[in-house]
CSV table of C-alpha atoms in Angstrom, one decimal:
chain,number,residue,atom,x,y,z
A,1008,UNK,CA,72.3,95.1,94.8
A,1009,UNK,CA,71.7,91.8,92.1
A,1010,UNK,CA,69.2,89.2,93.2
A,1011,UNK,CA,72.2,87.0,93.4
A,1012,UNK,CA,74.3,89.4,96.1
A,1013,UNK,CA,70.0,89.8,98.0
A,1014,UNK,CA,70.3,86.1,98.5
A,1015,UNK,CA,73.8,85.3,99.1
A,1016,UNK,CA,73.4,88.0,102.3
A,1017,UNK,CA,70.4,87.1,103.4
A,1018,UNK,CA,70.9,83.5,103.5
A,1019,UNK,CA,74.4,84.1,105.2
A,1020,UNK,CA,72.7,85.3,107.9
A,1021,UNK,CA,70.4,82.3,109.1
A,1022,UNK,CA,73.9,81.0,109.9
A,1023,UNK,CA,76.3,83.9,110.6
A,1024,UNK,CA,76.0,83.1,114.4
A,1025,UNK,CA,77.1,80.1,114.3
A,1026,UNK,CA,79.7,79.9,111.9
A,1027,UNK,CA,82.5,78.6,114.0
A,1028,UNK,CA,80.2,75.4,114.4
A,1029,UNK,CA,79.8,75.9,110.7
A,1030,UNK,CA,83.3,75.9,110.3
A,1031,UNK,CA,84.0,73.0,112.2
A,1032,UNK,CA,81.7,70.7,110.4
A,1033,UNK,CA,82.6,72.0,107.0
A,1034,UNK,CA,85.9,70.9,107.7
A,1035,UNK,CA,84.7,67.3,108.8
A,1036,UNK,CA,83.0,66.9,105.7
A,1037,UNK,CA,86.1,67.7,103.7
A,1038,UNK,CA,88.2,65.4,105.8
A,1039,UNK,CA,85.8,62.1,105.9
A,1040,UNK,CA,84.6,62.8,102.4
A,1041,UNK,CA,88.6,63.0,101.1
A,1042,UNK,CA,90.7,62.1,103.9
A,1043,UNK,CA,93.7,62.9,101.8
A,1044,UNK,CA,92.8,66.5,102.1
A,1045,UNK,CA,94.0,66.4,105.9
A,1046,UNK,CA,97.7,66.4,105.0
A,1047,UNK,CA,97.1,70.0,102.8
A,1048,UNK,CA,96.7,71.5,106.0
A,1049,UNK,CA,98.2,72.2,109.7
A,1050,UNK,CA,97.9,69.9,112.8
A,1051,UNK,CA,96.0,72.2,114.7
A,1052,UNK,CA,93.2,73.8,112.3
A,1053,UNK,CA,92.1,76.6,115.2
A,1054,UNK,CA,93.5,80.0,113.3
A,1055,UNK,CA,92.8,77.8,109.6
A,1056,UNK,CA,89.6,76.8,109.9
A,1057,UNK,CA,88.4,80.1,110.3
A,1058,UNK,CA,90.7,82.0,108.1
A,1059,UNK,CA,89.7,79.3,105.0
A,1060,UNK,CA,85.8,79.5,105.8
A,1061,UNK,CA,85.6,83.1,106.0
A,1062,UNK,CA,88.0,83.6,103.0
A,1063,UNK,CA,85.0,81.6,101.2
A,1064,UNK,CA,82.6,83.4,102.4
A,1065,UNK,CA,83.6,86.7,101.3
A,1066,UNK,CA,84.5,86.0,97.6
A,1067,UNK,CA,81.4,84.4,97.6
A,1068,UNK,CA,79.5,87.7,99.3
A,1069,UNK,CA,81.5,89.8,96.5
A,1070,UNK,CA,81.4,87.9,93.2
A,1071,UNK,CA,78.9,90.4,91.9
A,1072,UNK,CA,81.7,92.7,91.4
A,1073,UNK,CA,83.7,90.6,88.5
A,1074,UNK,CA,85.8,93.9,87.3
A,1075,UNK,CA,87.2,94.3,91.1
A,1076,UNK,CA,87.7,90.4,92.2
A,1077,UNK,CA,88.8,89.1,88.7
A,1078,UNK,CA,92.4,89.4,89.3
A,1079,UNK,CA,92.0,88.9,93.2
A,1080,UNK,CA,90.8,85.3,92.5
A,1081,UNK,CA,93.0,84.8,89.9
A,1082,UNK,CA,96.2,85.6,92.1
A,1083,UNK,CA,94.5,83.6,95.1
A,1084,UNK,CA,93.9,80.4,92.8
A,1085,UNK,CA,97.9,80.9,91.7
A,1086,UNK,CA,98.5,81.7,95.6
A,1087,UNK,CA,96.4,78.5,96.5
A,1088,UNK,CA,99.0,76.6,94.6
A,1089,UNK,CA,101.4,76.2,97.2
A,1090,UNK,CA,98.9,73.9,98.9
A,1091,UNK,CA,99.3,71.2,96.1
A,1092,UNK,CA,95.3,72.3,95.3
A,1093,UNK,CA,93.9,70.4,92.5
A,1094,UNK,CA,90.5,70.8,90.4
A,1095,UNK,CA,89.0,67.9,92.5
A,1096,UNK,CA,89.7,69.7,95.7
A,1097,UNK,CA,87.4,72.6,94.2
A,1098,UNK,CA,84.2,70.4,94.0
A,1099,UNK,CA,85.0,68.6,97.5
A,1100,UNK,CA,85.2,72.4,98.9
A,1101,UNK,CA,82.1,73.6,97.4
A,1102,UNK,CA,80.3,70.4,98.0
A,1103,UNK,CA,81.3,70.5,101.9
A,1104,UNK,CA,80.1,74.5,101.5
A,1105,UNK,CA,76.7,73.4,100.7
A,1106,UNK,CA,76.2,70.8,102.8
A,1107,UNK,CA,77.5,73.3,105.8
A,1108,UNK,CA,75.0,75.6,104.9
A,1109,UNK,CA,71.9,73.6,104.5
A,1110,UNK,CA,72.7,72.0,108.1
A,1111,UNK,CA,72.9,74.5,110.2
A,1112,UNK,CA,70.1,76.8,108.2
A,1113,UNK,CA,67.9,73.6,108.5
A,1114,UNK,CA,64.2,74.4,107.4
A,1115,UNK,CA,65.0,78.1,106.7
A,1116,UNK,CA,66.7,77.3,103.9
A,1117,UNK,CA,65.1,77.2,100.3
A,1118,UNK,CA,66.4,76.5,96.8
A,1119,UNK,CA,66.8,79.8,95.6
A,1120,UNK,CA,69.6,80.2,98.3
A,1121,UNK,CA,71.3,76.8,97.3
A,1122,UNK,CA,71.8,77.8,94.1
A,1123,UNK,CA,72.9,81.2,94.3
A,1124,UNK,CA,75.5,80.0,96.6
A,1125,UNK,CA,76.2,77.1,94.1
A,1126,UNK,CA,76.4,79.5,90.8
A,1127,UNK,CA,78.2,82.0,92.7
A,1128,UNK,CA,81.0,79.2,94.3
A,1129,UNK,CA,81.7,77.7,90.7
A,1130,UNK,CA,81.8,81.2,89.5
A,1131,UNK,CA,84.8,82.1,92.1
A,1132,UNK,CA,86.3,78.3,91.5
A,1133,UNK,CA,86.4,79.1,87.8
A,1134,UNK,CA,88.5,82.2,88.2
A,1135,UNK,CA,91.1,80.3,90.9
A,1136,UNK,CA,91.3,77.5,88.7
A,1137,UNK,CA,92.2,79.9,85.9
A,1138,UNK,CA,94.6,81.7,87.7
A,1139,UNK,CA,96.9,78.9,88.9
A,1140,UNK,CA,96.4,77.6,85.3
A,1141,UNK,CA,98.0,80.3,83.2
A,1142,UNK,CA,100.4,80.7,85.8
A,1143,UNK,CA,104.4,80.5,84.9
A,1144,UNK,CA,105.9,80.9,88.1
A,1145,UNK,CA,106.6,77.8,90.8
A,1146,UNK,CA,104.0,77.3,93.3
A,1147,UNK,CA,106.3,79.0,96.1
A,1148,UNK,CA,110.2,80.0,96.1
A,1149,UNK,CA,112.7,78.5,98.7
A,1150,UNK,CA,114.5,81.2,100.8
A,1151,UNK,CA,117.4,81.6,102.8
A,1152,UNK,CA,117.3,83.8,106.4
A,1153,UNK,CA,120.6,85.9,106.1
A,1154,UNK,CA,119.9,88.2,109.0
A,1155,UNK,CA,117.5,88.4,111.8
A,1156,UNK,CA,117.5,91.4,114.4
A,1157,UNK,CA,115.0,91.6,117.6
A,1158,UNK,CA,114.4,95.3,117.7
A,1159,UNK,CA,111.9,95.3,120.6
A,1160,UNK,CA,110.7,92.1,123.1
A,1161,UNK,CA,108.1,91.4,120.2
A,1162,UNK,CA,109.1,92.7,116.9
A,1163,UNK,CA,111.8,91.4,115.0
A,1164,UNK,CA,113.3,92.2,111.4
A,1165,UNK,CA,114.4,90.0,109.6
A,1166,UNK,CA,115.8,89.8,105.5
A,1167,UNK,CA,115.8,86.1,103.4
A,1168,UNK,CA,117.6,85.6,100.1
A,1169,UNK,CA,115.4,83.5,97.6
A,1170,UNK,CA,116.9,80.7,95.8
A,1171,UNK,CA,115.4,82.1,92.3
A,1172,UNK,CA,113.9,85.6,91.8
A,1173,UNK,CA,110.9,86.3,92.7
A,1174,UNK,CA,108.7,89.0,91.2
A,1175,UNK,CA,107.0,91.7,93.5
A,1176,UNK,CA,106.0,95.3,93.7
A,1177,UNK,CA,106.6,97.2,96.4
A,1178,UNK,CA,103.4,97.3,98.9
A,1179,UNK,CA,102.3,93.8,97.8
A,1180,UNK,CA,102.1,90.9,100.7
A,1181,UNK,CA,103.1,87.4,100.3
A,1182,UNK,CA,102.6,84.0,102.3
A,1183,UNK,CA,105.4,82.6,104.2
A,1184,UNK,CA,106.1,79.8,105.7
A,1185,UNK,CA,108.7,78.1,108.5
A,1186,UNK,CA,110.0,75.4,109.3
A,1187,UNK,CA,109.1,75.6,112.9
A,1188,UNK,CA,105.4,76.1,112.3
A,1189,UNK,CA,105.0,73.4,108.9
A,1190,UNK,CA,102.2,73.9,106.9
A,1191,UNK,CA,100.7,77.4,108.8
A,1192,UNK,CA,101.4,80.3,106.2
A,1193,UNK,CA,101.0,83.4,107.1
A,1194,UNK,CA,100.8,86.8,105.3
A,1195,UNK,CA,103.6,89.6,105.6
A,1196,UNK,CA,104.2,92.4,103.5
A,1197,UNK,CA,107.9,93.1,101.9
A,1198,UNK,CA,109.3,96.3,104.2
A,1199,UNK,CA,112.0,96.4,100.8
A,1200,UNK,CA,111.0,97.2,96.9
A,1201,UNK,CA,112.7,94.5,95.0
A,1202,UNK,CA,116.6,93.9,94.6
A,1203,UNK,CA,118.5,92.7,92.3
A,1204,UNK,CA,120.6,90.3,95.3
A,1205,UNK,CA,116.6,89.1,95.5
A,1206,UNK,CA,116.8,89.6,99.0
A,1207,UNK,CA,113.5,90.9,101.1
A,1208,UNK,CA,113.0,92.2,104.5
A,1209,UNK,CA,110.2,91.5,106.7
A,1210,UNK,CA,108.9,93.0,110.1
A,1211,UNK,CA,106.9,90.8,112.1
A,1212,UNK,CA,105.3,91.3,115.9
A,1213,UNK,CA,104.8,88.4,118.0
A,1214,UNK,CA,100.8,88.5,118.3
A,1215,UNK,CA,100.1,87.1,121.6
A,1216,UNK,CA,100.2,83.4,121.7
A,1217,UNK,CA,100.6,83.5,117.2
A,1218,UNK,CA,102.4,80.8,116.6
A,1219,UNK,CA,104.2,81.8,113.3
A,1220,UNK,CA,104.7,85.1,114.3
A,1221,UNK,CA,106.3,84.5,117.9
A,1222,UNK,CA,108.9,81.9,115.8
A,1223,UNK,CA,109.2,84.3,113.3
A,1224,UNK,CA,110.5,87.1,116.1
A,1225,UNK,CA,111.5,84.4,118.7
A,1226,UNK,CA,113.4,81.6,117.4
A,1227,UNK,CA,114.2,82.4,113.7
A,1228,UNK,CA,118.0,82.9,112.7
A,1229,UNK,CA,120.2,83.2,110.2
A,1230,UNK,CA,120.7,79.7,107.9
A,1231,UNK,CA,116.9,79.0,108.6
A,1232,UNK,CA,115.0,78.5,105.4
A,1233,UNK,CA,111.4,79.4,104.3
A,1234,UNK,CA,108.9,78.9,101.6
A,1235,UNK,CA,107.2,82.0,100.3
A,1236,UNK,CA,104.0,82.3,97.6
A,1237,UNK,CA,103.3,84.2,95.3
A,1238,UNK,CA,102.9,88.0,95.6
A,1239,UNK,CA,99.4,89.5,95.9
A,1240,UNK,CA,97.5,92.9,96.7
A,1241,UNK,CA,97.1,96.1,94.9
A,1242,UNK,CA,98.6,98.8,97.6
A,1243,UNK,CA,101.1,99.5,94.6
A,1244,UNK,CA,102.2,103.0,93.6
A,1245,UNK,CA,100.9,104.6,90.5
A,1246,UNK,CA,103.7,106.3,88.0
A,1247,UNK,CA,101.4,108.3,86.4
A,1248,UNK,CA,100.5,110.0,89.2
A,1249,UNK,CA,101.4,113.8,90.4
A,1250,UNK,CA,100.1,113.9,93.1
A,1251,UNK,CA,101.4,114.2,96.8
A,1252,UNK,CA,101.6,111.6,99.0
A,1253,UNK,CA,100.3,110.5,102.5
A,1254,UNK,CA,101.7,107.5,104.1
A,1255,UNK,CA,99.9,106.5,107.5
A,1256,UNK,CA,101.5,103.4,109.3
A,1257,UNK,CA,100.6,101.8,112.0
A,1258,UNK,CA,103.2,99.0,114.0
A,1259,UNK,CA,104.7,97.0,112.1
A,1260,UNK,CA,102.1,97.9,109.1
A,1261,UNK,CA,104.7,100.1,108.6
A,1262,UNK,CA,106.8,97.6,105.9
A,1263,UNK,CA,104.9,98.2,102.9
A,1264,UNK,CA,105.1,101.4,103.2
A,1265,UNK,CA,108.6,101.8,104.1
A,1266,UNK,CA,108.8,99.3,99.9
A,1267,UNK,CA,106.8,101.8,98.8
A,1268,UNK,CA,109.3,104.7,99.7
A,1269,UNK,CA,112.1,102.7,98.8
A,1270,UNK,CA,110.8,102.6,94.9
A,1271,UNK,CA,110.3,106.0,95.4
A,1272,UNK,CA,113.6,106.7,96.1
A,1273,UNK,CA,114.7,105.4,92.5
A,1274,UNK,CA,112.7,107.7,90.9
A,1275,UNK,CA,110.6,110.6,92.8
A,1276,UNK,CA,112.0,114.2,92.4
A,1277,UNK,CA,108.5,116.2,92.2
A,1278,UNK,CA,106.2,114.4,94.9
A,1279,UNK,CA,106.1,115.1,98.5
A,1280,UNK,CA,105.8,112.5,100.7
A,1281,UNK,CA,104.4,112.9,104.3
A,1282,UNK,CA,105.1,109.5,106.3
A,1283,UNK,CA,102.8,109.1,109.8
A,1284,UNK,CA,104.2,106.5,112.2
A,1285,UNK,CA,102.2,105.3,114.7
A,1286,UNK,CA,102.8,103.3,118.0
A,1287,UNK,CA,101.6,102.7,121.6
A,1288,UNK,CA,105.5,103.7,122.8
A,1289,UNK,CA,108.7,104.8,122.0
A,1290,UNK,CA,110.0,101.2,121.6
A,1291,UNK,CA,107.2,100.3,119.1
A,1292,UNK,CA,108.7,103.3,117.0
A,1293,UNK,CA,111.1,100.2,115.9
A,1294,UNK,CA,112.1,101.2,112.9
A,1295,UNK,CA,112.1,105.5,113.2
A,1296,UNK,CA,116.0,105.8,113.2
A,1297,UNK,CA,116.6,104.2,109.2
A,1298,UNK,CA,113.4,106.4,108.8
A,1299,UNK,CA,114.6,109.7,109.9
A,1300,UNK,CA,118.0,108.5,107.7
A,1301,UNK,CA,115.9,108.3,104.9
A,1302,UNK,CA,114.4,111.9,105.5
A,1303,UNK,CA,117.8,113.5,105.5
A,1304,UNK,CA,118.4,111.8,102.6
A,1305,UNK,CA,115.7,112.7,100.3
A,1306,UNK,CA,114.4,116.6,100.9
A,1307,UNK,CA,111.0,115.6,99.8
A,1308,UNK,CA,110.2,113.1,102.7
A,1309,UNK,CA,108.9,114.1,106.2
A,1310,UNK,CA,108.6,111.9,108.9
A,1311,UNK,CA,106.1,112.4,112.0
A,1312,UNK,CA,106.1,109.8,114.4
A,1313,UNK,CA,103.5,109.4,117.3
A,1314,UNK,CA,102.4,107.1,120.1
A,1315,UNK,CA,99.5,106.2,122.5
A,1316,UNK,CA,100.6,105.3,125.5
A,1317,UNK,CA,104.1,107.2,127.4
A,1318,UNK,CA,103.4,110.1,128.6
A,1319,UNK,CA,106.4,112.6,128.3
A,1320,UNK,CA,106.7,111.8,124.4
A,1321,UNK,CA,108.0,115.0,123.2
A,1322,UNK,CA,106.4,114.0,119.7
A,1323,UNK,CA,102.9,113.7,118.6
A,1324,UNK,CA,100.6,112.2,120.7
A,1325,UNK,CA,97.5,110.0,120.3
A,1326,UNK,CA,96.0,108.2,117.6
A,1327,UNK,CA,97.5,108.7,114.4
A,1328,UNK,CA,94.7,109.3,112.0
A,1329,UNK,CA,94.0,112.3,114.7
A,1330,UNK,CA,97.7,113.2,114.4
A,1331,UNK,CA,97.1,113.1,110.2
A,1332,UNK,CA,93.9,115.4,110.8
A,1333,UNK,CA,96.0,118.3,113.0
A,1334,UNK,CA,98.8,118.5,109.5
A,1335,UNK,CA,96.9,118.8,106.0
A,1336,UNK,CA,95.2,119.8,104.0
A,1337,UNK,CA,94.6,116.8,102.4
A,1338,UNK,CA,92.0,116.8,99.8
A,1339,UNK,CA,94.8,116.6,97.0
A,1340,UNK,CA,97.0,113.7,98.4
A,1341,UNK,CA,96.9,110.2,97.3
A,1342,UNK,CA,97.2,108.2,100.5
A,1343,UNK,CA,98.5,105.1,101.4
A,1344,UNK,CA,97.4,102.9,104.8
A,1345,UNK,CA,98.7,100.3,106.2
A,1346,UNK,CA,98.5,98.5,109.9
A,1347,UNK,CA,96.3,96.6,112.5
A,1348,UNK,CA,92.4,96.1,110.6
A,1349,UNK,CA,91.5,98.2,113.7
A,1350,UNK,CA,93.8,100.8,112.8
A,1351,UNK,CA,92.7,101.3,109.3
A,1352,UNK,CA,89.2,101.2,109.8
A,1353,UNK,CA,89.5,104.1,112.3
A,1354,UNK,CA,91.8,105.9,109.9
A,1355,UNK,CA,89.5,105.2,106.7
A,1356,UNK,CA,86.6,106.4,109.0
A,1357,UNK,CA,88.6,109.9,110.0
A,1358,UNK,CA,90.1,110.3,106.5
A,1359,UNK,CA,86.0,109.9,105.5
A,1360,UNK,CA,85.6,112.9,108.0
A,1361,UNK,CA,88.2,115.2,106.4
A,1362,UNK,CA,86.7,114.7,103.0
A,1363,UNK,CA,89.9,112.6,101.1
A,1364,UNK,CA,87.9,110.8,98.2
A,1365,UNK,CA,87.9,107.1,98.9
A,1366,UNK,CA,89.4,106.7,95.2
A,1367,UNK,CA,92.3,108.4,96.6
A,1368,UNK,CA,92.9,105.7,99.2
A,1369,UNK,CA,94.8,102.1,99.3
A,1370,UNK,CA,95.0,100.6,102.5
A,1371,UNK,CA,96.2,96.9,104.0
A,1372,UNK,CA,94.7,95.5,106.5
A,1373,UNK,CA,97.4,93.1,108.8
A,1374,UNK,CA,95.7,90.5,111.4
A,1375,UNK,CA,97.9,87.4,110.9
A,1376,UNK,CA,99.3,85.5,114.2
């Protein structure tokens, strides 16, 4: 560990306890300091002012590892373009940042930690600023809703037609936003790879009182438009590969996976592919009939679905990363993970246990409302 990363941790946590409070003054000082900033972001700042604050926070934690977070920042600075971000908003951020930290540190806090977090904040604002600068593509794409179908009480799937193409790869996630819940975007993975129509498909569960989700699944339909951003994450098959493939998914984590076996589809004849679907109960299993089509389709996909919670499944039963461990071995496999952060951190943790390398591994972590 640097001296800068030392410092950046250790003065994090003289304030990690209170960070909600932290949050909520941060925010104050953007707002009186710019009040024009308010209209960049949703009435009710709950879910944002968290989700903005600890985005900080963690780019700042991890910008000793340039080679990793180079591109990251770069897509999140052409990402942050669909909030009509401008240079100036940079400096009133960081400056807000700062002022955040020093409060609620109070005499704990020295200058060595006020400028690591300073060098370390321009350094991550440089690499934003430079990705929304070299980048071609609008700041988000208008889209049609075509076709929305509730497949449970709170999951729906649902496929939009952009206006213009729009450039993805399968197993990459990409803001969206409705009409019903202005200015709240959300992330969702594509559950297609991309089409020449430039239609997508989504699957979205209502997370308990989440607002965009529950208007997503509850009161989208068909002639409703939406606003999506630009692409991001690195979940994304590699051609060059040989190797067999492991596909764990939990819920509706299952979408990028289900784009990632739809570009295989195009192309695989030599690779296996072993799909894991997860649920609590047969109904969460939304999706399992097009999957099981897709397995008598292609000879070299197997599907295993499994749940938690009925008793009398006549599947697997119980979590799936235990479900995974019973089939294998494994040590050969590149796998792919996608689901709750939950989920995945109890499947990375098993998969750790069965001794997959971790190089072997891409994983998405979903906890959007």
């Amino acid at each position: 560990m640097s001296n800068l990363q030392r410092l950046l941790k250790e003065s994090w946590t003289l304030v990690e306890e209170d960070q909600d409070k932290l949050a909520g003054y941060f925010y104050a000082r953007v707002f009186l300091s710019h009040p024009q900033t308010r209209d960049l972001f949703p009435v009710t700042m709950d879910v944002q002012r968290a989700r903005l604050l600890g985005a900080i926070v963690t780019a700042v934690q991890t910008v000793d590892d340039p080679e990793r977070f180079d591109e990251y920042l770069r897509a999140l600075g052409r990402d942050h373009r669909k909030f009509h971000v401008v240079p100036e908003h940079y400096d009133v951020v960081g400056a807000a940042l700062l002022e955040a930290l020093r409060t609620f540190a109070g005499e704990r806090w020295s200058v060595e930690y006020d400028q690591a977090w300073r060098d370390a904040y321009v350094a991550i604002a440089a690499k934003m600023q430079a990705g929304a600068a070299e980048s071609t593509t609008p700041p988000f794409w208008h889209a049609e809703v075509i076709a929305h179908e509730r497949r449970s009480m709170d999951i729906g799937v649902f496929t939009v037609q952009t206006l213009e193409p729009l450039e993805f790869r399968a197993g990459q996630y990409i803001s969206l936003e409705c009409n019903y819940q202005p200015r709240l975007w959300r992330v969702y993975s594509p559950a297609n790879a991309p089409r020449k129509d430039n239609s997508i498909d989504f699957h979205v569960r209502a997370v308990g009182a989440g607002w965009v989700s529950s208007a997503l699944v509850r009161r989208l339909k068909s002639g409703d438009m939406v606003r999506l951003a630009s692409p991001m994450g690195s979940m994304t098959l590699d051609r060059r590969s040989t190797k067999d493939i492991v596909c764990i998914a939990g819920g509706t984590g299952l979408a990028p996976i289900k784009a990632l076996i739809e570009e295989l589809t195009r192309y695989n004849r030599t690779r296996w592919v072993h799909l894991f679907f997860g649920a609590k109960t047969r109904d969460d299993l939304y999706d399992l009939a097009d999957l099981n089509q897709l397995a008598a389709r292609y000879p070299w996909l197997s599907v295993v679905p499994a749940v938690t919670d009925e008793p009398g499944f006549t599947g697997e039963t119980g979590n799936i990363a235990d479900v995974v461990a019973r089939y294998g071995p494994w040590e050969q496999h590149d796998f792919f993970v996608s689901g709750s952060a939950s989920m995945v951190k109890a499947t990375l943790r098993r998969l750790a246990e069965m001794k997959v390398p971790s190089v072997r591994i891409k994983y998405d972590a979903f906890g959007d409302i």
